Amino acid sequence: MSAGDNNFESSDTGRSGAPLKHAESVTFEDSVELDRGEFLDEVTVAYETYGELDSSGDNAVWICHALSGDSHVAAHDERDDPGWWDVAVGPGRSIDTDKYFVICPNVLGGCRGTTGPDSINPKTGERYGRDFPTITVNDMVDVQRRLLDHLGIDRLLAVTGGSLGGQQALRWAVKYPDRVRGVIPIATSTRLSSQGMAFNVVGRNAIRRDPSFHDGQYYDRPDGPQVGLALARMIGHITYLSKESMRRKFDQTRTAPRRLDAEFEGRFSVGSYLGFKGAEFVERFDANSYITLSMAMDLFDLGASVDDLVEIFKDNPCRWMVMSFTSDWLFPPKESQDIVEALIRADRSVSYCNITTDCGHDAFLLPADIDSYGRMIGAFLAALTGDADRRRSNRNTESGGLRPNIFHPANPQRLDYDVILDLIDPGASVLDLACGNGDLLAALTERGHHRTLGIEIHQGDVIACVDRGLDVVQADLNDRLVTLCDKQFDCIVLSRALMEIRDVEGVLEGMLRVGRKCIVSFPNFGYYKLRDMLYRDGRAPEAGVLHYKWYNTPNIRVLTIRDFEELCDELGATIHQSLALDTEQGIEVCEDVNLNADLAIYVISS
Amino acid sequence: MSAGDNNFESSDTGRSGAPLKHAESVTFEDSVELDRGEFLDEVTVAYETYGELDSSGDNAVWICHALSGDSHVAAHDERDDPGWWDVAVGPGRSIDTDKYFVICPNVLGGCRGTTGPDSINPKTGERYGRDFPTITVNDMVDVQRRLLDHLGIDRLLAVTGGSLGGQQALRWAVKYPDRVRGVIPIATSTRLSSQGMAFNVVGRNAIRRDPSFHDGQYYDRPDGPQVGLALARMIGHITYLSKESMRRKFDQTRTAPRRLDAEFEGRFSVGSYLGFKGAEFVERFDANSYITLSMAMDLFDLGASVDDLVEIFKDNPCRWMVMSFTSDWLFPPKESQDIVEALIRADRSVSYCNITTDCGHDAFLLPADIDSYGRMIGAFLAALTGDADRRRSNRNTESGGLRPNIFHPANPQRLDYDVILDLIDPGASVLDLACGNGDLLAALTERGHHRTLGIEIHQGDVIACVDRGLDVVQADLNDRLVTLCDKQFDCIVLSRALMEIRDVEGVLEGMLRVGRKCIVSFPNFGYYKLRDMLYRDGRAPEAGVLHYKWYNTPNIRVLTIRDFEELCDELGATIHQSLALDTEQGIEVCEDVNLNADLAIYVISS
């Protein structure tokens, strides 16, 4: 491969000026009052649709694009231009246009058909330019809601979008909760970090201080702020990639770039690429629009703290699925996790996955991780339509049973789950910590529990849970990501995971605070076979009877029934019930439990 | 505190144009051939000195400044302007000007007294401007070496610098190894990442495409590329801070900034700050210099891989101390770790600490972490002068003995260290994994071992080792940071740390590969008291006899002597010797060792 090859594929696709296919627009001629008190006399919205609205009107999926996107989210057919999210939208894709009616509007303030700074101001007959008002994400969504009315759709199956599109999705859910069943905010946040704002500020300064900007009135001039806009785009582009993805893209050809644009420095591979991207961008984007949209992004602010968000989300009727990407440093996972934390504390239905990727913020536009984030979107949409119900019950047999576990290398019956199910009051709200692929949660849902939530660290298990239509949040119990409210759940389950937890006290204290009732099951190292191993054979108890060896077991805590009871005592927990099982024989043990049981199940509370 | 207060303190101090005190300059009138084939007909170097060169000439410390710095590293007295590194340089400070003769030159290509693009080109009598050649870090150091000759100093005690200054320190060590005893590269790398280059490229584009740049010939014009330079500075400034430090600085006053510069957007607190910083910078810095120096930074390339670096460092006689900062994303710790890895593989003397801080790249200029990085610099300089020798031997009693350990809550004799010392051949090279505060390494050094190295994860212990003049590298054994060469050390010690390691197999395999002889000591859970605890009392062995409880012990692996021998067998390791101790009685155990010993020590090899 010659130097520079493959350097120039990119996530966002610049489109030629060809007329849009399957594209429509609608003009609202009454005056629109904007968030910050200004008015627009009329507003045109350009949008594209895919698929068919079904007779019930229940299958509409609304896609909000990011700063540089437009209404052309996907190609309509093979002859059509590529869309910016072809990877996720189309027949048989995650957002399956054979099943769903997809609508994607160009954003207010944009420059691809919807009213923006380059539109004609009906008052003056000239382009708005500097007279275009400051708009907010709220204004964008208000105009989109008008389009929704115009389309005669009562309620959307889901709203989704990434980055600025994710901010719109958040605003949709908060402003028009009754018009949206499901919300999928991707790689976004309730307010941009100061670091993220800083990059936007420098970009806007580059445009505004370009002498050809002429205070925004450049439309009738031969030149425009091309340099400033290109610089802004270059800065933005760096923030969309990760350090690692840039290394991969540019380090091979570091000082031997393919030279594509002579107007910018082309000495290094990364510079040649950015110059190309910047120059390409000014061909298709309006500088005033860039200022308008990046300013809206910076002004977006749903609340400064998780507490604020809890208040905002408190009666929200939507189902939520939040996604972030591990290497996204523009909208880092922590910002999505704050949204998720608030939704859990507000008792809302939420799932969350932090997709492991090195593609950075752009990951949501790229094919590399479509198997994870795309599958989650598809599964969540299916859950919203009820399609997941069938899968949930079938799952257990389909997937060939359970993940191997120290006590259940080949015991698919999961005796402890049956016992635990019996211990949970009918209809109770249940939090299942380290829920795995969701077997217990699925059984509870079958039994009619409405409020269940799983916490799980492994991405594969999280996806499996979403596939089954379950609410699941990816988190490490040791990080105490989820700072829940006192007595928020009727019941919290920690099934056979205590011994994998580093911060045992922290997790148990949290459970006792948050759950009215806590069910803890754990393998008992006081079991006679394990005692014998150490006592008679002089081997660590885990080698042999159990599935792992001492040096590779995920279990980092060793405890007996007696140890556990002593810790409960120290923590001031009340033991309401205890069950001891011999899982090999599949029986409950009643005598000398610390000797005769290999698994213990406790019901405790604070 | 009113909105915006405290927003504007900063790490780099812009200085007024007042004449430098204690400042000198020297002009070399012969032509200098540069790295890339061009010539400079004469070169002037501005520099400042602090303290006195002692009679042996052995106490000179050379400080290289970063992109925006100058020769004024510190104030010379109370009436003097502040220097850019006052926090570290001065009487009684880390780089103690009462002890050391400190020299700080302005860099070649700079604009604060040393020849740069704004200097008069002797050929034309005009300022160089666009005719100033492309220079490299190598050129900078070559000119500095001339200054060193001029000062009559044969060999520097140490060279240090951060960022671009760190690149110069690296080049000093590689180009003039015999002129430097110690090297302290801080927050730097052997080549800038593509992401880091990207920010520089955009900054240079902003300057070059400023219409007032006039291809670099702006000196005689009324205007100059102020806007472009300010934009470049703003971009740079973002990269010097961390996301967290920006949050702390700006989030309180997010939309209520103190307005200081009306030329740039001042809507948000972070924008107002950047506008101020940008405007301030153009008052004291030359745009051509900025291009020249940032280009030198991008061109610097000691090698693409750790293998390349091993080759470069292979006969290097210097002692090295490398430092990075956890939240530095411009020069992330990984890039320092590559340097350290290469130095270890090249059998060089190296210490390394990754200072925990949220101050980002700028951390090395700020007071927040001076207690860690400053103390390390001071200790390393002391070690270079031999001052550390006394401290090393005194340390053990001074520090009150050993860190508490599961087997030694109150056993300062450390029987196992004595035994281990006996097992190490005189003069052997020794790698001590999880070396703690360096007791074993200090004892070995006392005994005359020249090549010893500790690996330790805790920052406090790393600093303690450096304080004792020992070579120590901060790393997590589980991460296998150190991919050492086969049989690189005569002896590797893993004393009472096996049970804290997650990846037991990986670490043992690594030891067997890298060490000719490996000494492993571990607590034996087959010890009769521990067996009894589980067998008779039904409690996990750790509760009681040992220092921790089952739920809070750092020990995550439980093993017996028998288990260990079986693993050795599986790994194909040869057991050369084994010792079993009863540490309570302080005796060696000879019979039924798996029952009667609480500590085992093995000598193994592959």
Coordinates of N, CA, C and O in Angstrom, one line a residue, chain B residues 438-545:
Chain B
G438 N 11.8 0.3 49.5 CA 13.2 0.0 49.0 C 14.2 -0.6 50.0 O 15.4 -0.5 49.8
D439 N 13.6 -1.2 51.1 CA 14.5 -1.8 52.1 C 15.5 -2.8 51.5 O 16.7 -2.8 51.8
L440 N 14.9 -3.7 50.7 CA 15.8 -4.8 50.2 C 16.8 -4.2 49.2 O 18.0 -4.5 49.2
L441 N 16.4 -3.3 48.4 CA 17.3 -2.6 47.4 C 18.4 -1.8 48.1 O 19.5 -1.9 47.7
A442 N 18.0 -1.2 49.2 CA 19.0 -0.4 49.9 C 20.0 -1.3 50.5 O 21.2 -1.1 50.5
A443 N 19.6 -2.5 51.1 CA 20.5 -3.4 51.6 C 21.4 -4.0 50.6 O 22.6 -4.1 50.8
L444 N 20.9 -4.2 49.4 CA 21.7 -4.7 48.3 C 22.7 -3.7 47.9 O 23.9 -4.0 47.6
T445 N 22.3 -2.4 47.8 CA 23.2 -1.4 47.4 C 24.3 -1.2 48.4 O 25.5 -1.1 48.0
E446 N 24.0 -1.3 49.7 CA 25.0 -1.3 50.7 C 26.0 -2.4 50.5 O 27.2 -2.2 50.8
R447 N 25.5 -3.6 50.1 CA 26.3 -4.7 49.9 C 27.2 -4.7 48.6 O 27.9 -5.6 48.3
G448 N 26.9 -3.6 47.9 CA 27.8 -3.4 46.7 C 27.2 -3.8 45.4 O 27.9 -3.9 44.4
H449 N 25.9 -4.2 45.3 CA 25.3 -4.5 44.0 C 25.2 -3.2 43.2 O 24.6 -2.2 43.7
H450 N 25.7 -3.2 42.0 CA 25.6 -1.9 41.2 C 24.3 -1.8 40.5 O 23.8 -0.7 40.3
R451 N 23.8 -2.9 40.0 CA 22.6 -2.8 39.1 C 21.4 -3.4 39.9 O 21.2 -4.6 40.0
T452 N 20.6 -2.5 40.4 CA 19.4 -2.9 41.1 C 18.3 -2.0 40.6 O 18.5 -0.9 40.2
L453 N 17.1 -2.6 40.6 CA 15.9 -1.8 40.1 C 14.7 -2.3 40.9 O 14.5 -3.5 41.0
G454 N 13.9 -1.3 41.3 CA 12.7 -1.7 42.0 C 11.5 -1.4 41.1 O 11.5 -0.4 40.3
I455 N 10.4 -2.2 41.2 CA 9.2 -1.8 40.5 C 8.1 -1.7 41.7 O 8.1 -2.5 42.5
E456 N 7.4 -0.6 41.7 CA 6.5 -0.3 42.7 C 5.3 0.5 42.2 O 5.5 1.3 41.4
I457 N 4.1 0.2 42.7 CA 2.9 0.9 42.2 C 2.6 2.1 43.0 O 2.0 3.1 42.5
H458 N 2.9 2.2 44.3 CA 2.5 3.3 45.1 C 3.4 4.5 45.0 O 4.6 4.3 45.3
Q459 N 2.9 5.6 44.7 CA 3.7 6.8 44.5 C 4.5 7.2 45.7 O 5.7 7.5 45.6
G460 N 3.9 7.0 46.9 CA 4.7 7.4 48.1 C 5.9 6.5 48.2 O 7.0 7.0 48.6
D461 N 5.8 5.2 47.9 CA 7.0 4.3 48.0 C 8.0 4.7 46.9 O 9.2 4.6 47.2
V462 N 7.5 5.0 45.8 CA 8.4 5.4 44.7 C 9.2 6.6 45.1 O 10.5 6.6 44.9
I463 N 8.6 7.6 45.6 CA 9.3 8.8 46.1 C 10.3 8.4 47.2 O 11.4 8.9 47.2
A464 N 9.9 7.5 48.1 CA 10.8 7.1 49.2 C 12.0 6.5 48.6 O 13.1 6.7 49.1
C465 N 11.8 5.6 47.6 CA 13.0 5.0 47.0 C 13.9 6.0 46.3 O 15.2 5.9 46.5
V466 N 13.4 7.0 45.6 CA 14.2 8.0 45.0 C 14.9 8.8 46.0 O 16.1 9.1 45.9
D467 N 14.3 9.0 47.1 CA 14.9 9.7 48.3 C 16.1 9.0 48.8 O 17.0 9.6 49.3
R468 N 16.1 7.7 48.6 CA 17.2 6.9 49.1 C 18.2 6.6 48.0 O 19.2 5.9 48.2
G469 N 18.0 7.3 46.9 CA 19.0 7.2 45.8 C 18.9 5.9 45.0 O 19.8 5.5 44.3
L470 N 17.8 5.2 45.2 CA 17.6 3.9 44.5 C 16.9 4.1 43.1 O 16.1 5.1 43.0
D471 N 17.2 3.2 42.2 CA 16.5 3.2 41.0 C 15.1 2.5 41.2 O 15.1 1.3 41.6
V472 N 14.1 3.2 40.8 CA 12.7 2.6 41.0 C 11.8 3.1 39.9 O 11.9 4.2 39.4
V473 N 11.0 2.2 39.4 CA 10.1 2.5 38.3 C 8.6 2.2 38.8 O 8.4 1.1 39.3
Q474 N 7.8 3.2 38.7 CA 6.4 3.0 39.1 C 5.7 2.3 38.0 O 5.6 2.7 36.8
A475 N 5.1 1.1 38.4 CA 4.4 0.3 37.4 C 3.5 -0.6 38.1 O 3.8 -1.0 39.3
D476 N 2.4 -1.1 37.5 CA 1.6 -2.1 38.0 C 2.0 -3.4 37.4 O 2.0 -3.6 36.2
L477 N 2.4 -4.4 38.2 CA 2.9 -5.6 37.7 C 1.9 -6.3 36.8 O 2.2 -7.0 35.9
N478 N 0.6 -6.1 37.1 CA -0.5 -6.7 36.3 C -0.5 -6.2 34.9 O -1.0 -6.9 34.0
D479 N -0.1 -5.0 34.7 CA -0.1 -4.4 33.4 C 1.1 -4.8 32.5 O 1.1 -4.6 31.3
R480 N 2.0 -5.5 33.1 CA 3.2 -5.9 32.4 C 3.8 -4.8 31.6 O 4.2 -5.0 30.4
L481 N 3.9 -3.6 32.3 CA 4.5 -2.5 31.6 C 5.9 -2.8 31.1 O 6.3 -2.5 30.0
V482 N 6.5 -3.5 31.9 CA 8.0 -3.7 31.6 C 8.2 -5.0 30.9 O 8.2 -6.1 31.4
T483 N 8.3 -4.8 29.6 CA 8.5 -6.0 28.8 C 10.0 -6.2 28.6 O 10.6 -5.7 27.6
L484 N 10.6 -6.8 29.6 CA 12.1 -6.8 29.6 C 12.6 -7.9 28.7 O 11.9 -8.7 28.2
C485 N 14.0 -7.9 28.6 CA 14.6 -8.9 27.7 C 14.8 -10.2 28.4 O 14.8 -10.3 29.7
D486 N 15.0 -11.2 27.7 CA 15.2 -12.5 28.3 C 16.5 -12.5 29.1 O 17.5 -11.9 28.7
K487 N 16.4 -13.1 30.3 CA 17.6 -13.2 31.2 C 18.3 -11.9 31.4 O 19.5 -11.8 31.5
Q488 N 17.5 -10.8 31.5 CA 18.1 -9.5 31.7 C 18.7 -9.3 33.1 O 19.7 -8.6 33.3
F489 N 18.1 -9.9 34.1 CA 18.5 -9.7 35.4 C 19.1 -11.1 36.0 O 18.5 -12.1 35.7
D490 N 20.1 -11.0 36.7 CA 20.6 -12.2 37.4 C 19.6 -12.8 38.3 O 19.5 -14.0 38.5
C491 N 18.9 -11.9 39.0 CA 18.0 -12.3 40.0 C 16.7 -11.4 40.0 O 16.8 -10.2 40.0
I492 N 15.5 -12.0 40.1 CA 14.3 -11.2 40.3 C 13.7 -11.7 41.6 O 13.5 -12.9 41.9
V493 N 13.3 -10.7 42.4 CA 12.7 -11.0 43.7 C 11.2 -10.6 43.7 O 10.9 -9.5 43.2
L494 N 10.4 -11.5 44.1 CA 8.9 -11.1 44.3 C 8.6 -11.5 45.8 O 8.3 -12.7 46.0
S495 N 8.8 -10.6 46.6 CA 8.7 -10.9 48.0 C 7.3 -10.5 48.6 O 6.9 -9.4 48.6
R496 N 6.6 -11.5 49.0 CA 5.3 -11.3 49.6 C 4.4 -10.4 48.8 O 3.7 -9.6 49.4
A497 N 4.3 -10.6 47.5 CA 3.4 -9.8 46.7 C 2.6 -10.7 45.8 O 1.6 -10.3 45.2
L498 N 3.0 -12.0 45.7 CA 2.3 -12.9 44.8 C 0.8 -12.9 45.0 O 0.0 -12.9 44.1
M499 N 0.4 -12.8 46.3 CA -1.0 -12.9 46.6 C -1.8 -11.6 46.4 O -3.0 -11.6 46.5
E500 N -1.1 -10.6 46.0 CA -1.8 -9.3 45.6 C -1.9 -9.2 44.1 O -2.5 -8.2 43.6
I501 N -1.4 -10.2 43.4 CA -1.4 -10.1 41.9 C -2.5 -10.8 41.3 O -2.8 -11.9 41.6
R502 N -3.2 -10.1 40.3 CA -4.3 -10.8 39.6 C -3.8 -11.8 38.6 O -4.2 -12.9 38.6
D503 N -2.8 -11.3 37.8 CA -2.3 -12.2 36.7 C -1.1 -12.9 37.2 O 0.0 -12.7 36.8
V504 N -1.3 -13.9 38.1 CA -0.2 -14.7 38.7 C 0.6 -15.4 37.6 O 1.8 -15.3 37.6
E505 N -0.1 -16.1 36.7 CA 0.7 -16.8 35.7 C 1.5 -15.9 34.8 O 2.7 -16.2 34.6
G506 N 0.9 -14.8 34.4 CA 1.6 -13.8 33.6 C 2.9 -13.3 34.2 O 4.0 -13.2 33.6
V507 N 2.7 -12.9 35.5 CA 3.9 -12.3 36.2 C 5.0 -13.4 36.4 O 6.2 -13.1 36.2
L508 N 4.6 -14.6 36.8 CA 5.6 -15.7 37.1 C 6.3 -16.0 35.8 O 7.5 -16.2 35.7
E509 N 5.5 -16.2 34.7 CA 6.1 -16.5 33.4 C 7.1 -15.4 33.0 O 8.2 -15.7 32.5
G510 N 6.7 -14.1 33.2 CA 7.6 -13.0 32.9 C 8.9 -13.1 33.7 O 10.0 -12.9 33.2
M511 N 8.8 -13.4 35.0 CA 9.9 -13.5 35.9 C 10.9 -14.6 35.4 O 12.1 -14.4 35.3
L512 N 10.3 -15.7 35.1 CA 11.1 -16.9 34.6 C 11.8 -16.6 33.3 O 12.9 -17.0 33.1
R513 N 11.2 -15.8 32.5 CA 11.8 -15.4 31.2 C 13.0 -14.4 31.4 O 14.0 -14.5 30.8
V514 N 12.7 -13.5 32.3 CA 13.6 -12.3 32.4 C 14.7 -12.6 33.4 O 15.8 -12.0 33.3
G515 N 14.5 -13.4 34.4 CA 15.5 -13.6 35.5 C 16.2 -14.9 35.3 O 15.6 -15.9 35.0
R516 N 17.5 -14.9 35.5 CA 18.3 -16.1 35.5 C 17.8 -16.9 36.8 O 17.8 -18.2 36.7
K517 N 17.5 -16.2 37.8 CA 17.1 -16.9 39.0 C 16.0 -16.0 39.6 O 16.1 -14.8 39.6
C518 N 14.9 -16.7 40.1 CA 13.8 -15.9 40.6 C 13.6 -16.4 42.1 O 13.6 -17.6 42.4
I519 N 13.4 -15.4 42.9 CA 13.1 -15.7 44.3 C 11.7 -15.2 44.7 O 11.4 -14.0 44.5
V520 N 10.9 -16.1 45.1 CA 9.5 -15.8 45.4 C 9.2 -16.2 46.8 O 9.4 -17.3 47.2
S521 N 8.7 -15.2 47.6 CA 8.3 -15.5 48.9 C 6.8 -15.2 49.0 O 6.3 -14.3 48.4
F522 N 6.1 -16.1 49.8 CA 4.7 -15.9 50.0 C 4.2 -16.5 51.3 O 4.8 -17.4 51.8
P523 N 3.1 -15.9 51.8 CA 2.5 -16.5 53.0 C 1.8 -17.9 52.6 O 1.2 -18.0 51.6
N524 N 2.0 -18.8 53.5 CA 1.5 -20.2 53.2 C 0.2 -20.4 53.9 O 0.1 -20.4 55.1
F525 N -0.8 -20.5 53.1 CA -2.2 -20.7 53.7 C -2.4 -22.2 54.1 O -3.4 -22.5 54.6
G526 N -1.4 -23.0 53.9 CA -1.4 -24.4 54.4 C -0.9 -24.4 55.9 O -1.0 -25.5 56.5
Y527 N -0.4 -23.3 56.4 CA 0.0 -23.2 57.8 C -1.1 -23.7 58.7 O -2.2 -23.4 58.6
Y528 N -0.6 -24.5 59.7 CA -1.6 -25.2 60.5 C -2.6 -24.3 61.2 O -3.8 -24.6 61.3
K529 N -2.2 -23.1 61.6 CA -3.1 -22.2 62.3 C -4.2 -21.7 61.4 O -5.4 -21.5 61.8
L530 N -3.8 -21.6 60.1 CA -4.8 -21.1 59.1 C -5.7 -22.3 58.8 O -7.0 -22.1 58.6
R531 N -5.2 -23.5 58.6 CA -6.0 -24.6 58.4 C -7.0 -24.8 59.5 O -8.2 -25.1 59.2
D532 N -6.5 -24.7 60.7 CA -7.4 -24.9 61.8 C -8.5 -23.9 61.8 O -9.7 -24.2 62.2
M533 N -8.2 -22.6 61.5 CA -9.2 -21.6 61.4 C -10.4 -22.0 60.6 O -11.6 -21.9 60.9
L534 N -10.1 -22.5 59.4 CA -11.1 -22.9 58.5 C -11.8 -24.2 58.9 O -13.0 -24.3 59.0
Y535 N -10.9 -25.1 59.3 CA -11.4 -26.5 59.6 C -12.2 -26.5 60.9 O -13.3 -27.0 60.9
R536 N -11.7 -25.9 61.9 CA -12.3 -26.0 63.2 C -13.3 -24.9 63.5 O -14.3 -25.1 64.1
D537 N -12.9 -23.7 63.1 CA -13.7 -22.5 63.4 C -14.7 -22.2 62.3 O -15.6 -21.4 62.5
G538 N -14.4 -22.7 61.1 CA -15.3 -22.4 60.0 C -15.2 -20.9 59.6 O -16.2 -20.3 59.1
R539 N -14.0 -20.4 59.7 CA -13.8 -19.0 59.3 C -12.7 -19.0 58.1 O -11.8 -19.8 58.1
A540 N -12.9 -18.0 57.3 CA -11.9 -17.8 56.2 C -10.5 -17.6 56.9 O -10.4 -16.9 57.9
P541 N -9.5 -18.2 56.4 CA -8.2 -18.2 57.0 C -7.6 -16.8 57.3 O -6.8 -16.6 58.2
E542 N -8.0 -15.8 56.6 CA -7.4 -14.5 56.8 C -7.9 -13.8 58.1 O -7.2 -12.9 58.5
A543 N -9.1 -14.1 58.5 CA -9.6 -13.4 59.6 C -9.0 -13.8 60.9 O -9.1 -15.0 61.3
G544 N -8.3 -13.0 61.6 CA -7.7 -13.4 62.9 C -6.3 -13.4 63.0 O -5.7 -12.3 63.3
V545 N -5.6 -14.5 62.6 CA -4.1 -14.5 62.7 C -3.5 -13.4 61.9 O -2.6 -12.7 62.4

